[in-house]
Coordinates of C-alpha atoms and ligand atoms in Angstrom, one line a residue:
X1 CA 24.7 -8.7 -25.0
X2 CA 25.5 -10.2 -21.5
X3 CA 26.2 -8.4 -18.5
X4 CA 28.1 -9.1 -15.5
X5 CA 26.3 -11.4 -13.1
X6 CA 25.5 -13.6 -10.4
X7 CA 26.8 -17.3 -11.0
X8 CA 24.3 -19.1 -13.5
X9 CA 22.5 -16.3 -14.0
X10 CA 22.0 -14.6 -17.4
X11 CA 21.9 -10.6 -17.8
X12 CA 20.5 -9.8 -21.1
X13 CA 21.1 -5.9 -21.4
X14 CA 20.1 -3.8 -24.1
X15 CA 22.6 -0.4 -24.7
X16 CA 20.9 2.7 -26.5
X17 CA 23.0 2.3 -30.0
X18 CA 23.8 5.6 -30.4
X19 CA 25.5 5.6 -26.7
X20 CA 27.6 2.8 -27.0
X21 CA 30.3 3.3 -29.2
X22 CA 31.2 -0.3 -29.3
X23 CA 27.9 -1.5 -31.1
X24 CA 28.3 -1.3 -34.8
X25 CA 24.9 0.5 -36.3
X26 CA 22.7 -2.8 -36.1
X27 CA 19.1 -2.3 -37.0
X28 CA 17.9 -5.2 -35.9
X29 CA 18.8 -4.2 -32.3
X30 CA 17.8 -0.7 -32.5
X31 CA 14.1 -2.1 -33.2
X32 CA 14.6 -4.3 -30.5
X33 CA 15.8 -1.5 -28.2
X34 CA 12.9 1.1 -29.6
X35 CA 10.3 -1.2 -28.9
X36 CA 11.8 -2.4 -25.5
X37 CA 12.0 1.2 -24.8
X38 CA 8.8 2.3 -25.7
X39 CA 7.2 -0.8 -23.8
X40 CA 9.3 0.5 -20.8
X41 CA 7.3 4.0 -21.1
X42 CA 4.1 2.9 -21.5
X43 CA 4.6 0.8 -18.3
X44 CA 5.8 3.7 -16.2
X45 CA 2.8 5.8 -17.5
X46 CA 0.6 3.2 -16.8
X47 CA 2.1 3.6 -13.0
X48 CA 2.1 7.2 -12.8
X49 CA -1.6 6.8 -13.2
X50 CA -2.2 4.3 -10.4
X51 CA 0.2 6.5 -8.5
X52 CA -0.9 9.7 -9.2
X53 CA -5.3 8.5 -8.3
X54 CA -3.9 6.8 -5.3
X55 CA -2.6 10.3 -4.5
X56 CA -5.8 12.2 -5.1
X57 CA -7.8 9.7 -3.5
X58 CA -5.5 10.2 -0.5
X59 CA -5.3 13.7 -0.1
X60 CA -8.7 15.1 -0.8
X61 CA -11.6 12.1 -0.5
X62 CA -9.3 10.5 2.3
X63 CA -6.9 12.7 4.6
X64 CA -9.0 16.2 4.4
X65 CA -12.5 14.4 5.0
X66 CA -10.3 12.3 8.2
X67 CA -9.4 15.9 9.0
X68 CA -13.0 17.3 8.3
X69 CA -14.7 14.5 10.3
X70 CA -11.7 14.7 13.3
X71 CA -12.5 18.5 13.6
X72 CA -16.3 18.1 14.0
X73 CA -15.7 15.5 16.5
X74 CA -13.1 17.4 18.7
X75 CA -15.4 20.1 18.2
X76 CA -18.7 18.6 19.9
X77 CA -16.6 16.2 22.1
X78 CA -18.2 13.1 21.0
X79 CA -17.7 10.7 18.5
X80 CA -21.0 9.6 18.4
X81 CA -21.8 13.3 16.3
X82 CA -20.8 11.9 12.7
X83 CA -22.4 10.3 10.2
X84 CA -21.0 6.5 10.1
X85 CA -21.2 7.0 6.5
X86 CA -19.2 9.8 6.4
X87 CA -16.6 8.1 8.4
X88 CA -16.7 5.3 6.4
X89 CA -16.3 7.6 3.1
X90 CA -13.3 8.5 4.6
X91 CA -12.1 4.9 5.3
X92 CA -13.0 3.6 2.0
X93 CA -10.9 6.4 0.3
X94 CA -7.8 5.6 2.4
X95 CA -7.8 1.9 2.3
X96 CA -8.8 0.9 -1.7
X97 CA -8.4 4.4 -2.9
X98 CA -4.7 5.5 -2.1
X99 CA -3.0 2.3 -0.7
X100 CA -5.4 -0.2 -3.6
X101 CA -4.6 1.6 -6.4
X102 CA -0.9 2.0 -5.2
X103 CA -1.0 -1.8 -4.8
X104 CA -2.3 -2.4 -8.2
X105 CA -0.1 0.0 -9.9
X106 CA 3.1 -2.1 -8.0
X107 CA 1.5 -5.3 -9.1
X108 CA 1.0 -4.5 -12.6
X109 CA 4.5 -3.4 -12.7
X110 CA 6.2 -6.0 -11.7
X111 CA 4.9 -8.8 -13.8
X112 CA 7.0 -9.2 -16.6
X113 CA 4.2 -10.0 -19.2
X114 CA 3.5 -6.2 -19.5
X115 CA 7.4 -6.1 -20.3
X116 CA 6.9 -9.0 -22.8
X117 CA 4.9 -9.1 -26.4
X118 CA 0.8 -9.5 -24.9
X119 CA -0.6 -6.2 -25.9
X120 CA -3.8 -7.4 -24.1
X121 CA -2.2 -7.2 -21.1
X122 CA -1.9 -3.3 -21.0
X123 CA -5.8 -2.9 -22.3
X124 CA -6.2 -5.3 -19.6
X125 CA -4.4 -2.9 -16.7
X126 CA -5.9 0.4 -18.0
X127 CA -9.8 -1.6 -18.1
X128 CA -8.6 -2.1 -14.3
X129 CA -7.7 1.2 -13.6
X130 CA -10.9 2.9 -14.8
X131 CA -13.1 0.7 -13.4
X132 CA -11.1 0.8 -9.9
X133 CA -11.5 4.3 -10.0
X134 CA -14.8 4.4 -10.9
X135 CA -15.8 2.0 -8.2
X136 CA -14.0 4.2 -5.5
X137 CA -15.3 7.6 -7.0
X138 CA -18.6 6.1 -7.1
X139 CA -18.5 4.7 -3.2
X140 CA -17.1 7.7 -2.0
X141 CA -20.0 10.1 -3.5
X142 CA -23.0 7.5 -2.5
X143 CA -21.8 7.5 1.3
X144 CA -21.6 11.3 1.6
X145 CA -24.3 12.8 -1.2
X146 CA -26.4 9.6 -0.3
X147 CA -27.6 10.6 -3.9
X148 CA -29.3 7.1 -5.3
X149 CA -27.4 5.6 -3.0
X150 CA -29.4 1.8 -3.3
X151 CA -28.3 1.7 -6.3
X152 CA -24.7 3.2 -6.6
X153 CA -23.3 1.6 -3.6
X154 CA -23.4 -2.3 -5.1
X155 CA -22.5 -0.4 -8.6
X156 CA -19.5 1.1 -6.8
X157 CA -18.9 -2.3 -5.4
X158 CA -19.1 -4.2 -8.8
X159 CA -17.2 -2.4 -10.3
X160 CA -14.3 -2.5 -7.5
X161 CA -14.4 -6.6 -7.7
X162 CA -14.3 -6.2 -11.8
X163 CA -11.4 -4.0 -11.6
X164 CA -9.4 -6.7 -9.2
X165 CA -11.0 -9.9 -11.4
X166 CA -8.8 -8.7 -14.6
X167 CA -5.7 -7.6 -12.0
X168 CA -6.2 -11.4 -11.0
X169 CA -6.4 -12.5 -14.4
X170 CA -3.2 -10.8 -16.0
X171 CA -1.0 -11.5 -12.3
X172 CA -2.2 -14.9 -12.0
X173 CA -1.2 -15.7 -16.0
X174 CA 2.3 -14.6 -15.1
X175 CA 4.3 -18.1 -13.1
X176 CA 6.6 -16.4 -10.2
X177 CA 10.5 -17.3 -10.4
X178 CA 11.3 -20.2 -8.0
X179 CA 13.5 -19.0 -5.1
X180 CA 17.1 -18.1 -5.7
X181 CA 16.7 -17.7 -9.8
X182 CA 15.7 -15.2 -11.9
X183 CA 12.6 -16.6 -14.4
X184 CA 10.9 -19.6 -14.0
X185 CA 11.3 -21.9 -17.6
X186 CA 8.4 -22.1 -19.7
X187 CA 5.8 -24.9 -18.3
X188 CA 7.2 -25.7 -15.2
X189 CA 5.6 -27.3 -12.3
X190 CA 5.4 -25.1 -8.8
X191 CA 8.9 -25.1 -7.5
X192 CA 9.4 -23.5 -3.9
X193 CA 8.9 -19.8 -4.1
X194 CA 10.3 -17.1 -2.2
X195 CA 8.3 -16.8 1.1
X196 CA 7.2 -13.3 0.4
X197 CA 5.2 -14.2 -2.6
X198 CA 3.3 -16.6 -0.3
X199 CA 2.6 -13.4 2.4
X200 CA 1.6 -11.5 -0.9
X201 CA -0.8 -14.4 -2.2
X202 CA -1.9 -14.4 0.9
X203 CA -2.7 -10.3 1.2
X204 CA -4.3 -10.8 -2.0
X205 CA -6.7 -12.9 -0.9
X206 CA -7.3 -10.9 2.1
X207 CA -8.1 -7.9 -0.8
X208 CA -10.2 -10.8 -2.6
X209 CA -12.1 -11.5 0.0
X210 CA -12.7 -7.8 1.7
X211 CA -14.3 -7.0 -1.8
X212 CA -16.4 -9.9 -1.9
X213 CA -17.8 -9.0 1.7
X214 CA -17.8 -5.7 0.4
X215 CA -20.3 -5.8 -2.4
X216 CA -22.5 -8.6 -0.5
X217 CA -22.9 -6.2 2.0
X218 CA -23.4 -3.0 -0.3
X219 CA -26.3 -5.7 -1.8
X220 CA -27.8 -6.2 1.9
X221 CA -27.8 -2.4 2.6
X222 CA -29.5 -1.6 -1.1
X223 CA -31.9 -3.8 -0.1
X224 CA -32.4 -3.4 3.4
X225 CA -30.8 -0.8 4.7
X226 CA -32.1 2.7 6.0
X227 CA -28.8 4.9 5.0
X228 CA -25.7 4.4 3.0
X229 CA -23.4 2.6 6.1
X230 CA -22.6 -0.3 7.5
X231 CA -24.3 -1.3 11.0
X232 CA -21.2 -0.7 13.8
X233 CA -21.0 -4.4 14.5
X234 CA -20.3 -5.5 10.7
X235 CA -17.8 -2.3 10.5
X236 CA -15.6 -3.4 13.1
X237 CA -15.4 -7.1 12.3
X238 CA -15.1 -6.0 8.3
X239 CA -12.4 -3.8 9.5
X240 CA -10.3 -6.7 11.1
X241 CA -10.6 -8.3 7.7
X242 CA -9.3 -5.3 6.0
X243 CA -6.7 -4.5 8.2
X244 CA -5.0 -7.8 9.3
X245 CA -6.3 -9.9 6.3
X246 CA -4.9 -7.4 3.5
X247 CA -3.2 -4.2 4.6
X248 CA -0.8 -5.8 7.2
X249 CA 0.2 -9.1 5.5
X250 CA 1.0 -6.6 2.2
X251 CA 3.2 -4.4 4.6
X252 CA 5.0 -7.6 5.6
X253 CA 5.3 -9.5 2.2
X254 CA 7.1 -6.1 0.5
X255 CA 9.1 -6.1 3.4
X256 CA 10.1 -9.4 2.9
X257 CA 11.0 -8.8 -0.4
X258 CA 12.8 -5.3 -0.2
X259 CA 13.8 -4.8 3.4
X260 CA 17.2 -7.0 3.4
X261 CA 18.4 -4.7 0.4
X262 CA 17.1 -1.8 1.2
X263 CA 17.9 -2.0 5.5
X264 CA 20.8 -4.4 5.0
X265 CA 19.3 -6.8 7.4
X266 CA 19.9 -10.8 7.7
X267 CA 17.7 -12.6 5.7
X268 CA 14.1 -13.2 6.6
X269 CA 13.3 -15.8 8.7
X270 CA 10.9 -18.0 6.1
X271 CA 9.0 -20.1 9.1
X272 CA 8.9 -17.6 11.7
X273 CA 7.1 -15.3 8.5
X274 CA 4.6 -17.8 7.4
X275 CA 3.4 -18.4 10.9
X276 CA 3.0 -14.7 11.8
X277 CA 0.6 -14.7 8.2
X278 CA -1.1 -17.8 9.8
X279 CA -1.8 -16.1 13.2
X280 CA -3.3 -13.1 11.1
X281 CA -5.8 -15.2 8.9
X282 CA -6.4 -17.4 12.4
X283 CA -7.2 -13.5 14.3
X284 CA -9.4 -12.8 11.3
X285 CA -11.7 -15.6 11.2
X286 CA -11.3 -15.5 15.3
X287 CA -13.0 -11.9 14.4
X288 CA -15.5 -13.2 12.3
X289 CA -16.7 -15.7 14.2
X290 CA -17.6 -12.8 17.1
X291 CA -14.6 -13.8 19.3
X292 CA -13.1 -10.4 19.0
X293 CA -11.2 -10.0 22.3
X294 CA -9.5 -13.3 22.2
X295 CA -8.5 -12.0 18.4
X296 CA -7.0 -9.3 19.9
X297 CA -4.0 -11.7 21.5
X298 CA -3.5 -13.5 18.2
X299 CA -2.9 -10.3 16.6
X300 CA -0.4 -9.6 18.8
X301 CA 1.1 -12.7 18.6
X302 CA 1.4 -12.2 14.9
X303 CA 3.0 -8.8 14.9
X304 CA 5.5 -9.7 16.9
X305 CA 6.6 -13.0 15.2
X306 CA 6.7 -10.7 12.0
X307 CA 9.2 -8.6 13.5
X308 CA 11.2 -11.5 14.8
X309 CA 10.8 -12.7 11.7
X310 CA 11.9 -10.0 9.6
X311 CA 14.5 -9.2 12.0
X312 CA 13.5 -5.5 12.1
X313 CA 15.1 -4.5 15.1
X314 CA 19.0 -6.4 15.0
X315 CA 21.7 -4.7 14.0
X316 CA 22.2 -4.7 10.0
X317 CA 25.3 -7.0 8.8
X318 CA 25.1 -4.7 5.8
X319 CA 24.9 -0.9 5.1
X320 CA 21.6 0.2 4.4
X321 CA 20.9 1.9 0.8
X322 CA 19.8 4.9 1.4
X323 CA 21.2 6.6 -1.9
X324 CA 18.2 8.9 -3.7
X325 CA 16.4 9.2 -0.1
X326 CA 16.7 10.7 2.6
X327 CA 19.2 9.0 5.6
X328 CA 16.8 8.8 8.0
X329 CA 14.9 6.2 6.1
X330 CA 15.9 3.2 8.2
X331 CA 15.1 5.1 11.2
X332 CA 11.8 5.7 10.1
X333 CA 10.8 1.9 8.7
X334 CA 12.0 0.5 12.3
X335 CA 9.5 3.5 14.1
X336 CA 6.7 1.8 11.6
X337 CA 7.4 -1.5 12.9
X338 CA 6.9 0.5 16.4
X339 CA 4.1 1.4 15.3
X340 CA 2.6 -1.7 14.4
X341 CA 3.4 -3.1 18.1
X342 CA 2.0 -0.2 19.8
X343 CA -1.4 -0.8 17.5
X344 CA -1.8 -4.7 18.1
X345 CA -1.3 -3.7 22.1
X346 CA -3.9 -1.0 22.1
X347 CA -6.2 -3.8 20.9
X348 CA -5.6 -6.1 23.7
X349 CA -6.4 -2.7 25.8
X350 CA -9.7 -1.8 23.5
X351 CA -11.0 -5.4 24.0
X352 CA -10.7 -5.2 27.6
X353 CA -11.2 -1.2 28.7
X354 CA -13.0 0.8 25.7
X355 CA -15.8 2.3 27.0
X356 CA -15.9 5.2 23.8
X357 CA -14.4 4.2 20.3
X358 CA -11.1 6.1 21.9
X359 CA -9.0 2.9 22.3
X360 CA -10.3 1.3 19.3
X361 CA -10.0 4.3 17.2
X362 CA -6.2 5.1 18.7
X363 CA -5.3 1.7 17.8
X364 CA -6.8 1.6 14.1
X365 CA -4.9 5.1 13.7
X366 CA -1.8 3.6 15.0
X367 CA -2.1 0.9 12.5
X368 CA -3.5 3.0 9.7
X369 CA -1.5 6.1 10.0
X370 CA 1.6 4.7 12.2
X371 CA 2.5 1.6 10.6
X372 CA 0.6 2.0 6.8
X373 CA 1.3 5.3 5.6
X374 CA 4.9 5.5 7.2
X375 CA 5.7 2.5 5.1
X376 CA 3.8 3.6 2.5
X377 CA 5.9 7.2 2.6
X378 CA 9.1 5.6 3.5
X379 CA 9.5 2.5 0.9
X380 CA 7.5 4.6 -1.9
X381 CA 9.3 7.4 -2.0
X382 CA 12.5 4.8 -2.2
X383 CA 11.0 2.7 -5.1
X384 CA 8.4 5.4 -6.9
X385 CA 10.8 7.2 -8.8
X386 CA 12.8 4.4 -10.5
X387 CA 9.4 3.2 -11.3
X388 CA 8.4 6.3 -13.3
X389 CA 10.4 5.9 -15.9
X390 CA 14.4 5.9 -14.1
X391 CA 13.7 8.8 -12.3
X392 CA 15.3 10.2 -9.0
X393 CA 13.3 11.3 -6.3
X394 CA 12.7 15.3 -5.9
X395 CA 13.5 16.2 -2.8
X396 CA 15.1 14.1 -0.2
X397 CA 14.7 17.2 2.4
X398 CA 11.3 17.2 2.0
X399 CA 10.8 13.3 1.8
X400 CA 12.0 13.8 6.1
X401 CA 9.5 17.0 6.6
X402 CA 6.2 14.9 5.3
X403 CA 7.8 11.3 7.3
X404 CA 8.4 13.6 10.7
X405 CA 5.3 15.7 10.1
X406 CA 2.9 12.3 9.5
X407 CA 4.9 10.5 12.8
X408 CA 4.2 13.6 15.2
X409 CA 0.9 14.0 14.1
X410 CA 0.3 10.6 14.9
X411 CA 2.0 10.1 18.1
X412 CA -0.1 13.3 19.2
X413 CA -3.3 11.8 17.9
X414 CA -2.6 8.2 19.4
X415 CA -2.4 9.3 23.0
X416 CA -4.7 12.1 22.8
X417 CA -7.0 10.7 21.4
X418 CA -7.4 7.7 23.9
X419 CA -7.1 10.6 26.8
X420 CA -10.4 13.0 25.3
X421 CA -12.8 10.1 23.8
X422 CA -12.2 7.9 27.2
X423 CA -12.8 10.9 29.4
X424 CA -9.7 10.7 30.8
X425 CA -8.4 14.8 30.0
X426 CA -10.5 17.3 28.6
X427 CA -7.9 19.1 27.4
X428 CA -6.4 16.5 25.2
X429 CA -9.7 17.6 23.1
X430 CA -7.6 20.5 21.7
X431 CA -4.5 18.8 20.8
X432 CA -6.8 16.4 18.4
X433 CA -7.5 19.0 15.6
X434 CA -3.6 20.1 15.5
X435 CA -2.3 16.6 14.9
X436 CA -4.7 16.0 12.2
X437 CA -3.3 18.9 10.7
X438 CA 0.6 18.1 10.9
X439 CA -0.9 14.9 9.2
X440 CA -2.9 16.2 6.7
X441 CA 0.8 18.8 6.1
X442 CA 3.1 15.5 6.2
X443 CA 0.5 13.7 3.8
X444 CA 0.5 16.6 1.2
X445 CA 4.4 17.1 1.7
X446 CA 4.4 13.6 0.6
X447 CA 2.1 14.0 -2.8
X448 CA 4.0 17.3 -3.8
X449 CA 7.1 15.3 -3.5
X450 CA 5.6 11.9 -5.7
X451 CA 3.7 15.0 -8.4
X452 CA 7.2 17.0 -8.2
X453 CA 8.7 13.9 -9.0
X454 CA 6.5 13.7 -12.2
X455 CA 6.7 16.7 -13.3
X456 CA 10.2 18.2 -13.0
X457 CA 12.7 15.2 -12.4
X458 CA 13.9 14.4 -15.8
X459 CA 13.5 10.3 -17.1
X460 CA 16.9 8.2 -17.1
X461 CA 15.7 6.2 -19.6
X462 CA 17.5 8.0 -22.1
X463 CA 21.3 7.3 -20.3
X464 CA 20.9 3.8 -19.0
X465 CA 20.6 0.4 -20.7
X466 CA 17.7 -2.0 -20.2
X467 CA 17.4 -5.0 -18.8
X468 CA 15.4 -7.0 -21.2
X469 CA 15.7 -10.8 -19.7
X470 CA 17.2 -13.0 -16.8
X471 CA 17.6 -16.3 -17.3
X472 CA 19.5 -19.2 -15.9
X473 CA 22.3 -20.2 -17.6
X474 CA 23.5 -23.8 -18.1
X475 CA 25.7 -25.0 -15.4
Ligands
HEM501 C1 -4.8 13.0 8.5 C2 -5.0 11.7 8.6 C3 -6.2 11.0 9.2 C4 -7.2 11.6 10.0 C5 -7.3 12.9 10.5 C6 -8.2 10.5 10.2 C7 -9.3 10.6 10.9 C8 -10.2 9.6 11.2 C9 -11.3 9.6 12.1 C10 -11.7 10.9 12.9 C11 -11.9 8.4 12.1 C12 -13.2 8.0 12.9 C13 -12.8 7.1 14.1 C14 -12.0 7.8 15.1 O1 -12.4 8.8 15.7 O2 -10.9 7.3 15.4 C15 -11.2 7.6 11.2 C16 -11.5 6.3 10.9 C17 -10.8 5.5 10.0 N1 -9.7 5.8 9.3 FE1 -8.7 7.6 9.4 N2 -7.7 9.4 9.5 C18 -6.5 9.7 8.9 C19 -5.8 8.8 8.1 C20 -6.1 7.6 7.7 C21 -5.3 6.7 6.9 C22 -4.0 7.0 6.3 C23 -6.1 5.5 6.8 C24 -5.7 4.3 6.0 C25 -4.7 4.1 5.3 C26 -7.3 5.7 7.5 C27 -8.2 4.7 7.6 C28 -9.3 4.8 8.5 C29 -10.3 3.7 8.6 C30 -10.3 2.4 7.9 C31 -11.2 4.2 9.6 C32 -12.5 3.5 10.1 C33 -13.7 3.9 9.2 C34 -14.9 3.1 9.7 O3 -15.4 3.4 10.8 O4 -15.4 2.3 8.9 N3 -7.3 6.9 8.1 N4 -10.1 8.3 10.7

């Protein structure tokens, strides 16, 4: 059966037999409509399991150790009072725990061989996810019980970079469709892709290569290392790699992909795109090669040609979709995009006038908690639900409570944190534990609504047809 569409493309849509009084009983298409369905299901399990870790990993090993470790610091007005591994417990969690396994989940999703006949594919994804979890579990208990550490932390590490080698392996079998069409034809050479699966090859790598630098240096610390953390000088430099080699480009690539829809914007800018991605690799090596003020300007640079690029800030030609969330949701992807400026600025501030951690650490929670999790809130509580199986988000209401609650906690820990830790206001040592709190509220307003989700919204499977194929119809 055809459905309407786009000029040379080809809708194949299945319709639930019973539910379509214009389908004569047809067996062969129930099968085909069982089995696409059941297919469907196991996908969005196989989702609400990357979801659903990601979530744990965020709320307890992530946000209420940040929260822990923020109120010990406020508390003896010093940084310097906490364990680097503890802080870095906390770190890992966020970074490959909640936004890794969200990744992965997405990824997995969206390649169509899962949809297709490779049953190998879905051992392959849930081999990923225990071993991804594992890894992260694992990483997370060695930093804080330091419990055979030596030996745990490359384990944890291992197992991370297994976990990613067969999400590699199943993504990389599957041939993106060339720009403008819907599925590439069988054994086709590389045809010009859309840019944004370029930013998110590129991100990838960037996740590639912050696991390889990972486990080489969980092997150096086994071997040489007096506790379970990294020395302060790696940290920072890994961190660039993390942040502006995977996390950012990520951020950018999705919105490449989904922002136009979703904001009604002007279409990306392709060029302007792929040099902001090249300015980030450029800052990163910059980094690695110990030039880390001058890296600093580069990352700037790239920011802002991403938002120029993207075309964030213009006016929309279209109306934004905003059905199934709540309005505010443009409102609060353009304050990310803030966000991310106000983080790449602080940089160029920390490289020239940190005396303390408090510039550096306002700007990585700018980044982190400003521009990451705000998308992260924003664009997954938009596409999560259809994900799991059709369904609609639970509550748009609360959807605003956990974006306002995470944006004023960080606005309030941004600035106060760079007035306590740089001496600049004592008092601003008091405000620090309550915006880690209306974080750590917003953060858990946001898993009660993704678990609510879950749990009480009822699948649409049932009601709508499938789309089993797109192809590209002769001309
Ligand atoms: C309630 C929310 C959060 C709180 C209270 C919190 C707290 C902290 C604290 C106290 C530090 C130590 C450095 C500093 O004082 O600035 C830190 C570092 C860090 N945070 Fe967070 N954080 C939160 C959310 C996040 C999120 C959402 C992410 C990532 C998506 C993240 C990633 C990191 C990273 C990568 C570090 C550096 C760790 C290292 O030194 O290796 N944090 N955080």
């Amino acid at each position: 059966m055809r459905g309407a569409s786009p000029p040379g493309v080809a809708v194949e849509i299945l319709t639930n037999p019973a539910e379509d009084p214009r389908r004569a009983p047809d067996l062969s298409h129930l099968e085909v409509f069982n089995l696409t369905r059941a297919r469907e299901v196991a996908l969005s399990r196989l989702v609400m399991a990357y979801v659903s870790t990601g979530l744990v990993f965020m709320l307890l090993p992530g946000t209420f150790l940040g929260v822990w470790n923020l109120i010990k610091i406020s508390g003896r007005e010093s940084l310097a009072s906490i364990s680097p591994a503890w802080l870095q417990a906390h770190g890992h969690a966020q970074v490959f725990g909640w936004v890794g396994s969200f990744i992965l989940g997405i990824g997995f999703y969206s390649v169509p061989k899962l949809r297709g006949t490779a049953r190998g594919a879905f051992a392959a994804a849930w081999a990923c996810w225990v071993m991804w979890t594992a890894g992260v579990s694992l990483r997370w208990f060695a930093n804080i019980y330091a419990w055979h550490w030596r030996a745990l932390l490359p384990l944890s590490a291992a197992l991370e970079m297994a976990a990613f080698a067969i999400f590699f392996y199943v993504v990389s079998r599957h041939r993106p469709a060339p720009s403008g069409t819907g599925r590439r034809p069988q054994g086709s050479c590389q045809a010009s892709l859309d840019p944004w699966v370029w930013v998110v090859a590129s991100a990838s790598t960037g996740l590639a290569l912050s696991l390889v630098g990972n486990l080489a240096a969980c092997l150096g610390l086994a071997l040489h290392g007096a506790d379970p953390a990294f020395a302060h000088g790696f940290d920072q430099r890994y961190l660039a790699l993390v942040a502006w080699g995977f996390l950012v480009p990520f951020v950018w690539g999705f919105s490449a992909k989904w922002m136009p829809t979703f904001l009604g914007l002007a279409p990306t800018r392709p060029r302007l795109l792929l040099a902001a991605v090249a300015a980030n690799a450029a800052g990163v090596l910059v980094t690695l090669a110990g030039w880390g003020g001058a890296a600093t300007w580069i990352f700037a640079a790239g920011a802002a040609l991403a938002i120029i690029a993207l075309r964030i800030f213009e006016p929309s030609p279209k109306e934004p979709k905003t059905r199934g969330v709540h309005s505010t949701f443009p409102f609060f992807i353009r304050a990310a995009y803030g966000w991310l400026l106000v983080a790449a600025l602080l940089q160029v501030a920390a490289a020239r006038w940190d005396f303390s951690g408090g510039l550096w650490g306002a700007s990585r929670h700018a980044l982190t908690v400003g521009f990451i999790a705000v998308m992260v809130l924003s664009v997954g509580q938009r596409i999560l639900p259809a994900f799991a199986a059709m369904r609609l988000l639970w509550s748009t209401r609360l959807m605003f409570v956990a974006l306002a609650l995470v944006s004023t906690g960080c606005a309030l820990r941004v600035s106060s944190e760079i007035l306590a830790y740089q001496d600049y206001a004592a008092w601003a040592w008091s405000v620090l534990p309550a915006s880690a709190l209306l974080e750590l509220a917003g953060l858990t307003a946001f898993a009660v609504n993704i678990f609510g989700t879950f749990l009480f919204e009822r699948s649409h499977f049932a009601t709508q047809p499938l789309v089993v194929g797109i192809s590209r119809e002769s001309t």
